[in-house]
């Protein structure tokens, strides 16, 4: 009598797998863990700053930007990394003070750089891309700088206290005679053409308004038909308080003349020079020294605030 083939029973869910199957399963799990459970490798995370990531792509783009701004000279990787860490900290400190930076503010800062380099915004973007620089890395840097300036103004100026004796000591240290120092006080009217972000049409309108305004007299009446323009304020500034580039512009501007149209946080603006008066030597010297001392203290406050932010931060360097 022929023997019947032995029947093969299907393995129940409760049966143990064979050693070979277990080995295969372990291999699959290992590969999955390697590829899926290490996001820092997969995403190229370099540093984590208080929970915020800095990726390899961020570092590469910043290195290219630094090389571009340094005339083609490569910057050390550590320089790019430090700048990115500081950038994250600056924005975090700004958020603590409820300081928010609108994209329109970054747009105008970006447009201002384009203007200074005699390029349109699109041309600046293309110039960056042609050098392998993502324009967003420049925008990120501008955003951090704008935010930090506001942080330093809020926190740093509280501690500034320039005494008269500080001014006297500074003059003695320099061996300067106050009577020989001359300064000029400028009276200016700020004219703003409001715009949300970059607008070639509004820029053209601002240029046309500047060409049409011939005097500081009755400025509001002269701007009556320009619905998006206004005289925002009248400003008095000593030449000692002004940065050298602005000082040079005003020295060459006649009374009732105007400065070139520039981008600003409000849109586009220019200044009418309404008057200029020489300030007596001693007053000019004091104003100049006071301005320099305030600027110095703000710089020191900026370094101190950033140092404190670094010391308090949790910075996880994944490369070490």
Tab-separated table of C-alpha atoms in Angstrom:
chain	number	residue	atom	x	y	z
A	1	UNK	CA	0.000	0.000	0.000
A	2	UNK	CA	1.455	3.375	-1.078
A	3	UNK	CA	2.416	5.740	1.672
A	4	UNK	CA	0.482	9.030	1.856
A	5	UNK	CA	2.611	12.195	1.833
A	6	UNK	CA	2.835	13.804	5.205
A	7	UNK	CA	0.500	16.782	5.532
A	8	UNK	CA	2.054	20.182	6.192
A	9	UNK	CA	0.240	22.203	8.804
A	10	UNK	CA	0.305	26.005	8.471
A	11	UNK	CA	2.219	27.676	11.296
A	12	UNK	CA	-0.041	29.404	13.749
A	13	UNK	CA	0.529	32.989	14.838
A	14	UNK	CA	1.837	31.734	18.111
A	15	UNK	CA	4.594	29.570	16.623
A	16	UNK	CA	8.215	30.594	17.008
A	17	UNK	CA	9.985	31.726	13.811
A	18	UNK	CA	12.992	29.851	12.517
A	19	UNK	CA	16.538	31.116	13.299
A	20	UNK	CA	16.961	32.152	9.660
A	21	UNK	CA	13.750	34.203	9.685
A	22	UNK	CA	14.766	35.833	12.951
A	23	UNK	CA	18.095	36.823	11.463
A	24	UNK	CA	16.434	38.344	8.389
A	25	UNK	CA	13.949	40.223	10.565
A	26	UNK	CA	16.744	41.586	12.747
A	27	UNK	CA	18.558	42.798	9.652
A	28	UNK	CA	15.469	44.641	8.413
A	29	UNK	CA	14.997	46.300	11.795
A	30	UNK	CA	18.671	47.344	11.891
A	31	UNK	CA	18.481	48.940	8.432
A	32	UNK	CA	15.268	50.740	9.380
A	33	UNK	CA	16.856	52.091	12.541
A	34	UNK	CA	19.923	53.187	10.624
A	35	UNK	CA	17.941	55.050	7.973
A	36	UNK	CA	14.927	56.229	9.911
A	37	UNK	CA	15.954	56.735	13.516
A	38	UNK	CA	18.914	59.060	12.991
A	39	UNK	CA	17.388	62.349	11.762
A	40	UNK	CA	20.539	64.321	12.634
A	41	UNK	CA	22.397	62.316	10.003
A	42	UNK	CA	19.575	62.243	7.471
A	43	UNK	CA	18.881	65.967	7.761
A	44	UNK	CA	22.504	67.062	8.172
A	45	UNK	CA	21.938	68.702	11.564
A	46	UNK	CA	25.142	70.361	12.745
A	47	UNK	CA	24.125	72.317	15.869
A	48	UNK	CA	20.956	72.689	17.929
A	49	UNK	CA	20.553	76.067	19.679
A	50	UNK	CA	17.859	76.002	22.372
A	51	UNK	CA	15.947	73.522	20.236
A	52	UNK	CA	16.487	75.360	16.939
A	53	UNK	CA	18.414	73.547	14.235
A	54	UNK	CA	21.395	74.640	12.183
A	55	UNK	CA	21.880	72.306	9.236
A	56	UNK	CA	24.817	71.538	7.000
A	57	UNK	CA	22.984	73.410	4.245
A	58	UNK	CA	22.817	76.518	6.480
A	59	UNK	CA	26.571	76.361	7.082
A	60	UNK	CA	27.390	75.846	3.402
A	61	UNK	CA	25.267	78.808	2.327
A	62	UNK	CA	26.711	81.055	5.020
A	63	UNK	CA	30.277	80.117	4.051
A	64	UNK	CA	29.516	81.084	0.458
A	65	UNK	CA	27.967	84.378	1.562
A	66	UNK	CA	30.988	85.188	3.741
A	67	UNK	CA	33.334	84.432	0.853
A	68	UNK	CA	31.291	86.722	-1.396
A	69	UNK	CA	31.322	89.604	1.089
A	70	UNK	CA	35.052	89.080	1.771
A	71	UNK	CA	36.030	89.572	-1.853
A	72	UNK	CA	36.229	85.871	-2.624
A	73	UNK	CA	38.368	84.981	0.399
A	74	UNK	CA	37.120	81.830	2.108
A	75	UNK	CA	36.110	82.176	5.757
A	76	UNK	CA	36.819	79.492	8.386
A	77	UNK	CA	33.934	77.096	8.953
A	78	UNK	CA	33.937	78.072	12.634
A	79	UNK	CA	33.226	81.696	11.661
A	80	UNK	CA	30.117	80.698	9.713
A	81	UNK	CA	28.947	78.432	12.524
A	82	UNK	CA	29.438	81.126	15.185
A	83	UNK	CA	27.528	83.627	13.065
A	84	UNK	CA	24.609	81.221	12.632
A	85	UNK	CA	24.524	80.426	16.361
A	86	UNK	CA	24.540	84.144	17.212
A	87	UNK	CA	21.778	84.687	14.655
A	88	UNK	CA	19.524	82.114	16.331
A	89	UNK	CA	20.241	83.635	19.755
A	90	UNK	CA	19.507	87.183	18.561
A	91	UNK	CA	16.090	86.191	17.238
A	92	UNK	CA	15.323	84.198	20.388
A	93	UNK	CA	16.189	87.192	22.584
A	94	UNK	CA	13.993	89.397	20.385
A	95	UNK	CA	11.047	87.034	20.866
A	96	UNK	CA	11.495	87.268	24.640
A	97	UNK	CA	10.894	91.024	24.298
A	98	UNK	CA	7.974	90.400	21.906
A	99	UNK	CA	9.906	92.014	19.080
A	100	UNK	CA	8.708	90.747	15.714
A	101	UNK	CA	10.344	91.474	12.382
A	102	UNK	CA	7.979	91.715	9.429
A	103	UNK	CA	9.041	90.312	6.083
A	104	UNK	CA	8.494	93.798	4.673
A	105	UNK	CA	11.305	95.084	6.933
A	106	UNK	CA	13.624	92.413	5.581
A	107	UNK	CA	12.460	93.216	2.036
A	108	UNK	CA	13.438	96.846	2.486
A	109	UNK	CA	16.819	95.989	4.001
A	110	UNK	CA	17.475	93.617	1.089
A	111	UNK	CA	16.395	96.321	-1.374
A	112	UNK	CA	18.695	98.816	0.348
A	113	UNK	CA	21.685	96.530	-0.264
A	114	UNK	CA	20.650	96.176	-3.897
A	115	UNK	CA	20.414	99.952	-4.185
A	116	UNK	CA	23.872	100.507	-2.696
A	117	UNK	CA	25.370	98.009	-5.134
A	118	UNK	CA	23.570	99.637	-8.088
A	119	UNK	CA	21.422	96.548	-8.705
A	120	UNK	CA	17.715	95.856	-8.757
A	121	UNK	CA	16.376	93.384	-6.202
A	122	UNK	CA	16.033	90.694	-8.877
A	123	UNK	CA	19.570	91.357	-10.085
A	124	UNK	CA	20.887	90.997	-6.536
A	125	UNK	CA	19.053	87.682	-6.153
A	126	UNK	CA	20.491	86.416	-9.420
A	127	UNK	CA	23.986	87.626	-8.483
A	128	UNK	CA	23.797	85.657	-5.234
A	129	UNK	CA	22.488	82.537	-6.946
A	130	UNK	CA	25.208	82.722	-9.600
A	131	UNK	CA	27.776	82.441	-6.774
A	132	UNK	CA	25.942	79.496	-5.239
A	133	UNK	CA	24.424	81.582	-2.433
A	134	UNK	CA	20.774	81.084	-1.544
A	135	UNK	CA	19.315	84.617	-1.093
A	136	UNK	CA	17.525	83.370	2.025
A	137	UNK	CA	20.831	83.219	3.932
A	138	UNK	CA	21.332	86.971	3.399
A	139	UNK	CA	17.718	87.612	4.400
A	140	UNK	CA	18.252	85.539	7.561
A	141	UNK	CA	21.314	87.601	8.441
A	142	UNK	CA	19.401	90.861	7.877
A	143	UNK	CA	16.490	89.628	9.983
A	144	UNK	CA	18.847	88.834	12.859
A	145	UNK	CA	20.616	92.196	12.600
A	146	UNK	CA	17.338	94.163	12.570
A	147	UNK	CA	16.015	92.244	15.569
A	148	UNK	CA	19.246	92.604	17.533
A	149	UNK	CA	19.423	96.343	16.958
A	150	UNK	CA	15.996	96.652	18.590
A	151	UNK	CA	17.020	94.350	21.447
A	152	UNK	CA	20.121	96.436	22.183
A	153	UNK	CA	18.101	99.650	22.019
A	154	UNK	CA	15.605	98.306	24.564
A	155	UNK	CA	18.030	96.643	26.942
A	156	UNK	CA	21.289	98.467	26.353
A	157	UNK	CA	20.117	102.069	26.491
A	158	UNK	CA	18.706	101.591	29.972
A	159	UNK	CA	22.238	101.298	31.328
A	160	UNK	CA	23.709	104.243	29.408
A	161	UNK	CA	24.539	107.205	31.597
A	162	UNK	CA	26.983	109.696	30.067
A	163	UNK	CA	28.025	112.251	32.691
A	164	UNK	CA	29.473	115.672	31.982
A	165	UNK	CA	32.681	114.535	33.671
A	166	UNK	CA	32.930	111.647	31.188
A	167	UNK	CA	32.892	114.182	28.350
A	168	UNK	CA	35.529	116.367	30.029
A	169	UNK	CA	37.754	113.328	30.646
A	170	UNK	CA	37.417	112.213	27.018
A	171	UNK	CA	38.388	115.665	25.741
A	172	UNK	CA	41.420	115.804	28.047
A	173	UNK	CA	42.496	112.330	26.975
A	174	UNK	CA	42.480	113.421	23.343
A	175	UNK	CA	44.188	116.708	24.062
A	176	UNK	CA	41.480	118.571	22.157
A	177	UNK	CA	40.555	122.212	22.596
A	178	UNK	CA	36.747	122.446	22.561
A	179	UNK	CA	36.901	125.955	21.130
A	180	UNK	CA	38.549	124.671	17.938
A	181	UNK	CA	35.866	122.077	17.217
A	182	UNK	CA	33.087	123.104	14.870
A	183	UNK	CA	29.768	121.404	14.252
A	184	UNK	CA	26.635	122.124	12.242
A	185	UNK	CA	23.044	121.617	13.298
A	186	UNK	CA	20.802	120.504	10.444
A	187	UNK	CA	17.037	120.973	10.377
A	188	UNK	CA	15.393	118.458	8.069
A	189	UNK	CA	11.888	117.438	7.060
A	190	UNK	CA	11.348	113.713	6.539
A	191	UNK	CA	9.043	112.909	3.631
A	192	UNK	CA	7.737	109.349	3.375
A	193	UNK	CA	5.970	107.590	0.522
A	194	UNK	CA	4.309	104.633	2.205
A	195	UNK	CA	4.691	101.177	0.679
A	196	UNK	CA	4.223	97.599	1.869
A	197	UNK	CA	7.411	96.038	0.610
A	198	UNK	CA	9.261	96.819	-2.572
A	199	UNK	CA	7.213	98.626	-5.237
A	200	UNK	CA	8.776	100.072	-8.413
A	201	UNK	CA	5.635	102.186	-8.900
A	202	UNK	CA	5.937	103.724	-5.426
A	203	UNK	CA	9.650	104.275	-5.919
A	204	UNK	CA	8.901	106.136	-9.151
A	205	UNK	CA	6.259	108.180	-7.329
A	206	UNK	CA	8.764	109.067	-4.577
A	207	UNK	CA	11.286	110.260	-7.185
A	208	UNK	CA	8.593	112.392	-8.842
A	209	UNK	CA	7.562	113.943	-5.513
A	210	UNK	CA	11.177	114.735	-4.695
A	211	UNK	CA	11.581	116.484	-8.053
A	212	UNK	CA	8.409	118.532	-7.526
A	213	UNK	CA	9.142	119.770	-3.980
A	214	UNK	CA	11.217	122.948	-4.208
A	215	UNK	CA	11.033	124.375	-0.688
A	216	UNK	CA	10.436	123.474	2.946
A	217	UNK	CA	7.641	126.058	3.094
A	218	UNK	CA	4.115	124.602	3.181
A	219	UNK	CA	5.289	121.052	2.614
A	220	UNK	CA	1.955	119.566	3.636
A	221	UNK	CA	0.204	121.669	1.002
A	222	UNK	CA	2.749	120.677	-1.640
A	223	UNK	CA	2.086	117.006	-0.886
A	224	UNK	CA	-1.702	117.347	-0.722
A	225	UNK	CA	-2.303	115.522	-4.005
A	226	UNK	CA	0.087	112.692	-3.191
A	227	UNK	CA	-2.236	110.386	-1.266
A	228	UNK	CA	0.479	107.959	-0.122
A	229	UNK	CA	2.999	110.629	0.909
A	230	UNK	CA	3.322	112.606	4.114
A	231	UNK	CA	5.673	114.856	6.054
A	232	UNK	CA	6.403	112.524	8.926
A	233	UNK	CA	8.524	114.741	11.149
A	234	UNK	CA	10.920	117.655	11.429
A	235	UNK	CA	14.328	116.575	12.679
A	236	UNK	CA	17.258	118.492	14.141
A	237	UNK	CA	20.611	116.759	14.180
A	238	UNK	CA	24.134	117.869	14.935
A	239	UNK	CA	26.759	116.808	12.425
A	240	UNK	CA	28.546	115.188	15.373
A	241	UNK	CA	25.603	112.805	15.790
A	242	UNK	CA	25.514	111.711	12.147
A	243	UNK	CA	27.416	108.860	10.482
A	244	UNK	CA	30.134	110.150	8.112
A	245	UNK	CA	28.306	109.127	4.877
A	246	UNK	CA	25.165	111.074	5.858
A	247	UNK	CA	27.250	114.001	7.073
A	248	UNK	CA	28.964	114.234	3.673
A	249	UNK	CA	25.615	114.171	1.860
A	250	UNK	CA	24.201	116.988	3.992
A	251	UNK	CA	27.345	119.088	3.602
A	252	UNK	CA	26.765	119.047	-0.156
A	253	UNK	CA	22.998	119.622	0.032
A	254	UNK	CA	21.816	123.258	-0.241
A	255	UNK	CA	19.043	124.665	1.925
A	256	UNK	CA	15.670	123.679	0.393
A	257	UNK	CA	17.485	120.878	-1.410
A	258	UNK	CA	16.760	117.204	-0.830
A	259	UNK	CA	18.607	113.937	-0.364
A	260	UNK	CA	18.236	110.942	-2.678
A	261	UNK	CA	15.239	108.652	-2.204
A	262	UNK	CA	16.073	105.671	0.023
A	263	UNK	CA	14.184	102.607	1.190
A	264	UNK	CA	12.996	102.675	4.802
A	265	UNK	CA	10.855	100.565	7.156
A	266	UNK	CA	7.829	102.606	6.042
A	267	UNK	CA	8.462	102.456	2.306
A	268	UNK	CA	10.516	105.144	0.552
A	269	UNK	CA	11.781	108.375	2.038
A	270	UNK	CA	13.910	111.431	1.442
A	271	UNK	CA	14.832	114.493	3.487
A	272	UNK	CA	14.430	118.170	2.711
A	273	UNK	CA	17.207	120.288	4.211
A	274	UNK	CA	15.404	123.284	5.693
A	275	UNK	CA	18.199	124.987	7.631
A	276	UNK	CA	21.779	124.598	8.822
A	277	UNK	CA	23.447	126.503	11.655
A	278	UNK	CA	26.987	126.338	13.004
A	279	UNK	CA	27.154	125.295	16.648
A	280	UNK	CA	29.647	127.044	18.980
A	281	UNK	CA	32.858	125.124	19.584
A	282	UNK	CA	32.307	123.958	23.162
A	283	UNK	CA	28.738	122.797	22.485
A	284	UNK	CA	29.874	121.053	19.305
A	285	UNK	CA	32.682	119.272	21.139
A	286	UNK	CA	30.358	118.051	23.865
A	287	UNK	CA	27.778	116.827	21.344
A	288	UNK	CA	30.435	114.992	19.351
A	289	UNK	CA	31.992	113.309	22.372
A	290	UNK	CA	28.601	112.388	23.840
A	291	UNK	CA	27.568	110.767	20.555
A	292	UNK	CA	30.789	108.756	20.391
A	293	UNK	CA	30.489	107.637	24.020
A	294	UNK	CA	26.874	106.516	23.523
A	295	UNK	CA	27.861	104.542	20.423
A	296	UNK	CA	30.727	102.923	22.325
A	297	UNK	CA	28.475	101.927	25.225
A	298	UNK	CA	25.889	100.455	22.849
A	299	UNK	CA	28.603	98.360	21.204
A	300	UNK	CA	29.716	97.130	24.620
A	301	UNK	CA	26.098	96.404	25.576
A	302	UNK	CA	25.641	94.411	22.369
A	303	UNK	CA	28.667	92.232	23.113
A	304	UNK	CA	27.619	91.773	26.740
A	305	UNK	CA	24.030	90.809	25.884
A	306	UNK	CA	25.159	88.326	23.253
A	307	UNK	CA	27.735	86.814	25.615
A	308	UNK	CA	25.057	86.397	28.303
A	309	UNK	CA	22.683	84.800	25.797
A	310	UNK	CA	25.372	82.292	24.793
A	311	UNK	CA	26.174	81.413	28.395
A	312	UNK	CA	22.495	80.788	29.178
A	313	UNK	CA	21.822	78.818	25.987
A	314	UNK	CA	21.752	75.066	25.492
A	315	UNK	CA	23.983	74.577	22.445
A	316	UNK	CA	24.327	70.995	21.228
A	317	UNK	CA	27.128	70.642	18.685
A	318	UNK	CA	26.449	67.391	16.830
A	319	UNK	CA	29.838	67.478	15.102
A	320	UNK	CA	31.781	66.917	18.325
